[in-house]
Amino acid sequence: MDYIEFNRRWLNAWSERDISSLVHTYYHPNIAYRDPLVPDGLHGSEELEKHLVAVFSGPTTLFAPKVVWPHESGYFGVWIGTREGEAPLRGLDYCEMKDGKIIHNDLYVHQLKELPTESDY
């Protein structure tokens, strides 16, 4: 599987707030998902869809992929997120794959003072 291309398309769906595509194309129906807003995690497509509706009610974030590192069951992906009038974000996703979809996703994210340069990666 081409994780670089998958990650690019997946982050584009996040930028476009395409809940249907995220839930049905990129995430496995038995997804285990964790991010700073749900530190104890959530499980399954229905819970993820409800979470995405809540997340996407806030400011629009544009996600730009930066680095992808494959591992034995998926990949790690680093991205930069930008929001109008706010400090940029740097995120790291740990993704495990099953049947060509993400079955486990842990997201780690923090704010930056400024956009990093390409040499920062």
Coordinates of C-alpha atoms in Angstrom, one line a residue:
M1 CA 0.0 0.0 0.0
D2 CA 1.2 3.5 -0.8
Y3 CA 0.9 5.1 2.6
I4 CA 2.2 8.5 1.4
E5 CA -0.7 8.8 -1.1
F6 CA -3.3 7.3 1.3
N7 CA -2.2 9.8 4.0
R8 CA -2.4 12.7 1.5
R9 CA -5.9 11.8 0.4
W10 CA -7.0 11.1 4.0
L11 CA -5.8 14.5 5.3
N12 CA -7.5 16.2 2.3
A13 CA -10.8 14.6 3.4
W14 CA -10.1 16.1 6.9
S15 CA -9.4 19.5 5.4
E16 CA -12.7 19.3 3.4
R17 CA -14.6 18.1 6.4
D18 CA -15.9 15.2 4.4
I19 CA -17.4 13.1 7.2
S20 CA -18.9 10.5 4.9
S21 CA -15.6 9.9 3.1
L22 CA -13.6 9.7 6.3
V23 CA -16.0 7.3 8.0
H24 CA -16.7 5.0 5.0
T25 CA -13.5 5.3 2.8
Y26 CA -10.6 5.8 5.2
Y27 CA -11.7 4.3 8.6
H28 CA -12.5 0.7 9.2
P29 CA -16.0 0.0 10.7
N30 CA -14.3 -1.2 13.9
I31 CA -12.1 1.9 14.3
A32 CA -10.4 2.5 17.6
Y33 CA -9.7 6.3 17.7
R34 CA -8.1 8.5 20.3
D35 CA -7.2 12.2 20.2
P36 CA -6.9 15.0 22.8
L37 CA -10.7 15.5 22.8
V38 CA -11.4 11.8 23.5
P39 CA -8.3 10.7 25.5
D40 CA -10.1 7.5 26.6
G41 CA -10.9 6.8 22.9
L42 CA -14.0 5.8 21.0
H43 CA -14.8 2.7 19.0
G44 CA -16.7 2.1 15.8
S45 CA -17.9 4.2 12.9
E46 CA -21.0 5.6 14.7
E47 CA -19.0 7.0 17.6
L48 CA -16.4 8.4 15.2
E49 CA -19.1 10.0 13.0
K50 CA -20.6 11.8 16.1
H51 CA -17.1 13.0 17.1
L52 CA -16.3 14.3 13.7
V53 CA -19.6 16.3 13.6
A54 CA -18.6 17.9 16.9
V55 CA -15.0 18.6 15.7
F56 CA -16.1 20.1 12.4
S57 CA -18.4 22.5 14.2
G58 CA -15.3 24.5 15.2
P59 CA -12.8 26.4 13.1
T60 CA -11.7 25.0 9.7
T61 CA -8.3 23.4 9.8
L62 CA -6.3 22.8 6.6
F63 CA -4.0 19.8 6.9
A64 CA -0.7 19.5 5.0
P65 CA 1.1 16.2 5.1
K66 CA 4.8 16.4 5.9
V67 CA 6.4 13.0 6.7
V68 CA 5.2 9.4 6.6
W69 CA 7.0 6.5 8.3
P70 CA 5.7 3.0 7.6
H71 CA 5.7 0.4 10.4
E72 CA 4.8 -3.3 10.3
S73 CA 1.0 -2.7 10.6
G74 CA 0.6 0.8 9.1
Y75 CA 2.3 4.1 9.4
F76 CA 3.1 7.3 11.4
G77 CA 2.2 10.5 9.7
V78 CA 3.3 14.1 10.6
W79 CA 1.2 17.0 9.4
I80 CA 0.9 20.7 9.8
G81 CA -2.6 22.2 10.4
T82 CA -3.4 25.9 9.8
R83 CA -6.4 27.9 10.9
E84 CA -7.1 31.4 10.0
G85 CA -6.0 33.8 12.7
E86 CA -4.6 31.0 15.0
A87 CA -1.1 29.5 15.6
P88 CA -0.3 26.5 13.5
L89 CA -0.6 22.9 14.7
R90 CA 1.7 20.0 14.3
G91 CA 0.2 16.6 14.5
L92 CA 1.4 13.0 14.6
D93 CA -1.0 10.2 13.7
Y94 CA -0.2 6.6 14.6
C95 CA -2.3 4.5 12.2
E96 CA -2.7 0.7 12.1
M97 CA -4.3 -0.6 8.9
K98 CA -6.7 -3.5 8.1
D99 CA -8.3 -4.2 4.7
G100 CA -6.8 -1.0 3.3
K101 CA -8.5 1.2 6.0
I102 CA -7.4 2.7 9.4
I103 CA -8.5 0.4 12.2
H104 CA -6.5 2.2 15.0
N105 CA -5.7 5.9 15.1
D106 CA -4.0 7.7 17.9
L107 CA -3.5 11.5 17.3
Y108 CA -0.9 13.6 19.1
V109 CA -1.1 17.4 18.5
H110 CA 0.4 20.6 19.8
Q111 CA 0.5 24.3 18.8
L112 CA 3.5 25.9 17.2
K113 CA 4.7 29.5 17.5
E114 CA 5.2 29.7 13.7
L115 CA 5.1 27.5 10.6
P116 CA 8.2 25.2 10.5
T117 CA 10.5 25.2 7.5
E118 CA 11.0 22.2 5.3
S119 CA 14.4 21.7 7.0
D120 CA 12.6 21.1 10.3
Y121 CA 11.7 17.6 9.1

